[in-house]
Coordinates of N, CA and C in Angstrom, one line a residue:
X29 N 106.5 140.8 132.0 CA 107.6 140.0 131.7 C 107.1 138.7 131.0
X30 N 108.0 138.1 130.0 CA 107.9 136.8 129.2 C 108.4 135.6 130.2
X31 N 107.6 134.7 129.8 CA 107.7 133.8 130.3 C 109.5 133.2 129.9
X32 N 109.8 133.5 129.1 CA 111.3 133.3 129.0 C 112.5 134.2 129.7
X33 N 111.8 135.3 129.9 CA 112.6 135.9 130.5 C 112.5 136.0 131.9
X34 N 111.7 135.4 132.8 CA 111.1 134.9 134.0 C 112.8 133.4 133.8
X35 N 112.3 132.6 132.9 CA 113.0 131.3 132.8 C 114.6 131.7 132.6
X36 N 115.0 132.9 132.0 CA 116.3 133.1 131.8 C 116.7 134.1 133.3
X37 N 116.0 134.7 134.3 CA 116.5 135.5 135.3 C 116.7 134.3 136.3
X38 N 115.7 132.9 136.6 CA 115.7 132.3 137.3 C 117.1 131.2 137.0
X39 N 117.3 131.3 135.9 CA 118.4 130.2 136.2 C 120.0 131.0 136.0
X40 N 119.9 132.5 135.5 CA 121.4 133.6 136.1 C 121.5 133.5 137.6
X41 N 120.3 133.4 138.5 CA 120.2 133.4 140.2 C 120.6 131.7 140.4
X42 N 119.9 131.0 140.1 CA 120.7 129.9 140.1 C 122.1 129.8 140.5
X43 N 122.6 130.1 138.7 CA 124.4 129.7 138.6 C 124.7 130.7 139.8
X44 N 124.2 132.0 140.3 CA 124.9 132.4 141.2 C 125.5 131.6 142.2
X45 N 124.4 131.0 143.0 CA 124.7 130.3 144.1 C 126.0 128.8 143.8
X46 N 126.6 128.8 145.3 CA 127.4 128.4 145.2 C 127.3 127.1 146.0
X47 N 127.6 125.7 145.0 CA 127.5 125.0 145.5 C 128.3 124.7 146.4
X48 N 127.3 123.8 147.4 CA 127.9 123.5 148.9 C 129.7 122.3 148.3
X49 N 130.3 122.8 149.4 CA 131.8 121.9 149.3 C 132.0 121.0 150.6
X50 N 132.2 119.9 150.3 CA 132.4 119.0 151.3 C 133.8 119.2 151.9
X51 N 133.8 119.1 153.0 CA 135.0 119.3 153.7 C 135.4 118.0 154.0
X52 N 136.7 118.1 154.3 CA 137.7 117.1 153.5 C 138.1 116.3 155.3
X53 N 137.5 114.9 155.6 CA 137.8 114.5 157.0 C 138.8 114.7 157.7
X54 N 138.8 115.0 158.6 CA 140.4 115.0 159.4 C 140.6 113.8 159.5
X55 N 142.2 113.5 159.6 CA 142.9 112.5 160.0 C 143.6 112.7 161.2
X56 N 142.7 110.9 161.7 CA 143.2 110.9 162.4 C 144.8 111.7 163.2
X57 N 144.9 111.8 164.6 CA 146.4 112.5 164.9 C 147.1 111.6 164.7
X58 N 148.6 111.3 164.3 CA 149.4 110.6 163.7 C 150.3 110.4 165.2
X59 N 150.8 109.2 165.5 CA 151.5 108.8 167.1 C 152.7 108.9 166.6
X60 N 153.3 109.8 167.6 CA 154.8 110.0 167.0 C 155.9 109.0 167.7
X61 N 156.9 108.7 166.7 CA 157.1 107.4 167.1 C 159.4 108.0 167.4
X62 N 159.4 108.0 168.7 CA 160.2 107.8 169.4 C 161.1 107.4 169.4
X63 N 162.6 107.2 168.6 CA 163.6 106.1 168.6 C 163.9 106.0 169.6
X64 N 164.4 104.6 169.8 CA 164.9 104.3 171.3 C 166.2 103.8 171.3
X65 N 166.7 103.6 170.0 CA 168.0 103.2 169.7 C 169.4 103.7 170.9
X66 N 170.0 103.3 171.5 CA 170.9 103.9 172.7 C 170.1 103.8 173.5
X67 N 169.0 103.5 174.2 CA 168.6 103.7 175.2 C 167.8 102.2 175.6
X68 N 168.4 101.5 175.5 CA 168.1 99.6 175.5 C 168.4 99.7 177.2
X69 N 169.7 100.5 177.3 CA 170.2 100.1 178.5 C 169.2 101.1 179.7
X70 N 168.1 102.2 179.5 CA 167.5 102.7 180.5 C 165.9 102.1 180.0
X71 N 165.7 102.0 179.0 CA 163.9 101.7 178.9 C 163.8 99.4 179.3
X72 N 163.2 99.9 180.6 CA 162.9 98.3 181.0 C 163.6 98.6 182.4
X73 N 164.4 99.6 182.6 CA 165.0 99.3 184.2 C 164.2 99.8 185.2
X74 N 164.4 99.3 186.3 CA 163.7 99.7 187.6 C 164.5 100.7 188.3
X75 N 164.4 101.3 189.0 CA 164.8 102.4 189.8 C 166.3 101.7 190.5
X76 N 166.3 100.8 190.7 CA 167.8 100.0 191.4 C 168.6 100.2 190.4
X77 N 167.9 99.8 189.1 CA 168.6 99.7 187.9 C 169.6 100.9 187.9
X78 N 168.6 101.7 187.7 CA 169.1 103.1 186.9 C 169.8 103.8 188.3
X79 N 170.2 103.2 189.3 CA 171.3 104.3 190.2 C 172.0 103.3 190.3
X80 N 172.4 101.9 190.2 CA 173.4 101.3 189.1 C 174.1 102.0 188.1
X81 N 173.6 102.8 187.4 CA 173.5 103.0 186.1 C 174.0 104.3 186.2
X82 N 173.4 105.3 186.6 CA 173.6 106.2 186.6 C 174.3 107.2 188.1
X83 N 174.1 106.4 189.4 CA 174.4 106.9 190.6 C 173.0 107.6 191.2
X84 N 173.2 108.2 192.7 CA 172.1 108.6 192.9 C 171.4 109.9 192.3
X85 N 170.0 109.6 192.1 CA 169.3 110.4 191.1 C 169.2 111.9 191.7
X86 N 169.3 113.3 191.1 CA 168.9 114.5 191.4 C 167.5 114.6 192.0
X87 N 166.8 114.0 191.7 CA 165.3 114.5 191.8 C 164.2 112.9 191.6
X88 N 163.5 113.1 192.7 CA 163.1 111.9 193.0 C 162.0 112.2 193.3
X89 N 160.8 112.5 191.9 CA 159.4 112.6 192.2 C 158.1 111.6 192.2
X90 N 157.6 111.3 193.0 CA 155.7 110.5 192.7 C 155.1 111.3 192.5
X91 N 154.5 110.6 191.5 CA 153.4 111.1 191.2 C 151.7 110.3 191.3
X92 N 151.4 109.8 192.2 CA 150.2 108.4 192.2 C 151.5 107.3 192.3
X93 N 151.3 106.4 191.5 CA 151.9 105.2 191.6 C 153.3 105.5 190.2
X94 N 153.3 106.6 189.7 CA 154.2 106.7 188.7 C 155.5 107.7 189.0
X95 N 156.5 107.2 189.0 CA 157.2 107.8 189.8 C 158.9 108.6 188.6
X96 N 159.4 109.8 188.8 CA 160.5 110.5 187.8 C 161.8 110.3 188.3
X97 N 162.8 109.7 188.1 CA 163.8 109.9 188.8 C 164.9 111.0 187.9
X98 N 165.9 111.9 188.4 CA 166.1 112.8 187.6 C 167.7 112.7 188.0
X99 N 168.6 112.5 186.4 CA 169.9 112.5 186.5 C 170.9 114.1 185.7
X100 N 171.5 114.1 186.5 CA 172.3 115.4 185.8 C 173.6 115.4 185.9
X101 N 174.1 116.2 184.5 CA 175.8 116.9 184.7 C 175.9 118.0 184.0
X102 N 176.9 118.1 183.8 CA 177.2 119.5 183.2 C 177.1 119.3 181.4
X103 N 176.4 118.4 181.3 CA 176.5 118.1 179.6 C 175.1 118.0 179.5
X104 N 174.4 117.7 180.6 CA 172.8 117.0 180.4 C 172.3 116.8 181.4
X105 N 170.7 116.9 181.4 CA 169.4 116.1 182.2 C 168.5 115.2 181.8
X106 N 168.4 114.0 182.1 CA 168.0 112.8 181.6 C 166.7 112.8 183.0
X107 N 165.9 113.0 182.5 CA 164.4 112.6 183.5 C 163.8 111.3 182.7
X108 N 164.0 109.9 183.5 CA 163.2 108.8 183.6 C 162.2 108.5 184.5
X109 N 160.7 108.2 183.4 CA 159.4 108.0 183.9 C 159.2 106.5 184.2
X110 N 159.1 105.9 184.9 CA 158.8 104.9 185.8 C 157.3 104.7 186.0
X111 N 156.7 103.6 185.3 CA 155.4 103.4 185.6 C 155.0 101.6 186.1
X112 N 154.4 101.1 187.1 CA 154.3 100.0 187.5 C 153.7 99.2 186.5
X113 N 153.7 98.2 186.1 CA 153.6 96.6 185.3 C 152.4 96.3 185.5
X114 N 151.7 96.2 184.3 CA 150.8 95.3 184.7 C 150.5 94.0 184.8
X115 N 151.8 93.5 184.9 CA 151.5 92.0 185.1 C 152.9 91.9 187.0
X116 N 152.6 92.9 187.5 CA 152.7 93.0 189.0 C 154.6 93.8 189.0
X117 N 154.9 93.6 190.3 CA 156.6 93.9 190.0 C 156.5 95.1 190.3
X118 N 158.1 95.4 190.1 CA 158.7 96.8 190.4 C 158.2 97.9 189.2
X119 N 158.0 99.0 189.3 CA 157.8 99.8 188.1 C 159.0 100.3 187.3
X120 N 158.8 100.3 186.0 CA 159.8 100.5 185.2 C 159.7 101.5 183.7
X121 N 160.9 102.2 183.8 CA 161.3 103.0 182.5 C 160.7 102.7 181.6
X122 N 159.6 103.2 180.7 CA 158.8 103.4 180.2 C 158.9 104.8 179.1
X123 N 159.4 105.3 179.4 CA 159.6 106.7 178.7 C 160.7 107.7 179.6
X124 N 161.3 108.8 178.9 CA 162.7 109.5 178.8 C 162.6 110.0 178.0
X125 N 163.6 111.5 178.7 CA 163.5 113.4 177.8 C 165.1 113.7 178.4
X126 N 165.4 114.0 177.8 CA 166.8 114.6 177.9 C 166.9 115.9 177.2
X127 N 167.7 116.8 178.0 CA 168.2 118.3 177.7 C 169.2 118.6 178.5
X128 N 169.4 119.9 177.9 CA 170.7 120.5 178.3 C 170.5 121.2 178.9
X129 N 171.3 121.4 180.3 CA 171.1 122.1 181.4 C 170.2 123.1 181.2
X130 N 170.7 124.3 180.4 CA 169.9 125.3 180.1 C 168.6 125.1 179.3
X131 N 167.9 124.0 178.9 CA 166.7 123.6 178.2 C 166.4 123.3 177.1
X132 N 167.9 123.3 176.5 CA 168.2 123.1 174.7 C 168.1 121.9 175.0
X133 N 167.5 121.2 173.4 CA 167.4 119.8 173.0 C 168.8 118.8 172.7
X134 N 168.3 117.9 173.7 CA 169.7 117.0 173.2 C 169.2 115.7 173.1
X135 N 169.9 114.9 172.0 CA 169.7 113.4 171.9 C 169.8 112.6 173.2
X136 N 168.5 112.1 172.9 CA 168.1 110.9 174.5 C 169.5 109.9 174.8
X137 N 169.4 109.1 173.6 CA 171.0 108.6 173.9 C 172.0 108.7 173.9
X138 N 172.1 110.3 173.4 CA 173.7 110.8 173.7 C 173.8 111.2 175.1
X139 N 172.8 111.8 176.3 CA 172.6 112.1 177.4 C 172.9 110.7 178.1
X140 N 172.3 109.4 177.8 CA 172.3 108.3 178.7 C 173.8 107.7 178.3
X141 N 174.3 107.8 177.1 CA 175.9 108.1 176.8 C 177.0 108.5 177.9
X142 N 176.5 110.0 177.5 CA 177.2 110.9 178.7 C 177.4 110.5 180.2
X143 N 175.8 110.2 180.7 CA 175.6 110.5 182.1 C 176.6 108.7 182.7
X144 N 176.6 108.2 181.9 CA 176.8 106.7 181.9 C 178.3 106.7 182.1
X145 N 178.8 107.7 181.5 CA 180.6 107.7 181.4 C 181.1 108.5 182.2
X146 N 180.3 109.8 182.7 CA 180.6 110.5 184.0 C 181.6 109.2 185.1
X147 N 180.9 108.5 185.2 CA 181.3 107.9 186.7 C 182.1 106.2 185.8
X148 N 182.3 106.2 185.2 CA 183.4 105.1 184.4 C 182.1 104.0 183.8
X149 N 181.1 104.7 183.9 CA 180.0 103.7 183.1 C 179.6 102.4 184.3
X150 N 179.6 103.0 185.5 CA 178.5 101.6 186.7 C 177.7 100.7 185.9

């Protein structure tokens, strides 16, 4: 073989190969952001608050120091998460999920709406 043709097989094996591809960084996970609009009147209350509010609760879980209280009717289930303060005090509403009896999604403040007018709005 010629020296050219040594120099022309070596660089067709070349182009073969395939240059490496940088992979493209992940981004960061994106924090999903929550409206809270209608729900002024349950995020910040204490558990007195909210059976004020709502009457006494269905379901009344601890979990460690963080505690669920659980309101229902026939239009909705409103579960309020209760977590203690770090600057001391009673623990308070912090987060809320609302559905429909059967499991379908329903607007947080159309439930705190509803459950609020059940009883003439306490």
């Amino acid at each position: 073989m010629t020296r050219a043709t040594i120099l022309l097989a070596t660089l067709l094996v070349a182009g073969c190969a395939a240059a490496p591809t940088a992979r493209p960084a992940k981004a960061p996970p994106m924090a999903i952001a929550y409206p809270t609009v209608g729900l002024e009147r349950v995020i910040g209350q204490d558990a007195d608050g909210l059976v004020k509010l709502f009457g006494t609760p269905d379901a009344d879980v601890r979990e460690g120091a963080a505690r669920k209280l659980q309101f229902g009717s026939a239009i909705c289930v409103l579960d309020t998460y209760l977590y203690p303060q770090t600057s001391g005090g009673a623990a308070r509403v912090t987060y809320l999920d609302a559905r429909e009896p059967d499991g379908s999604a329903i607007d947080r403040a159309s439930c705190v709406a509803a459950l609020t007018r059940r009883d003439g709005g306490r």
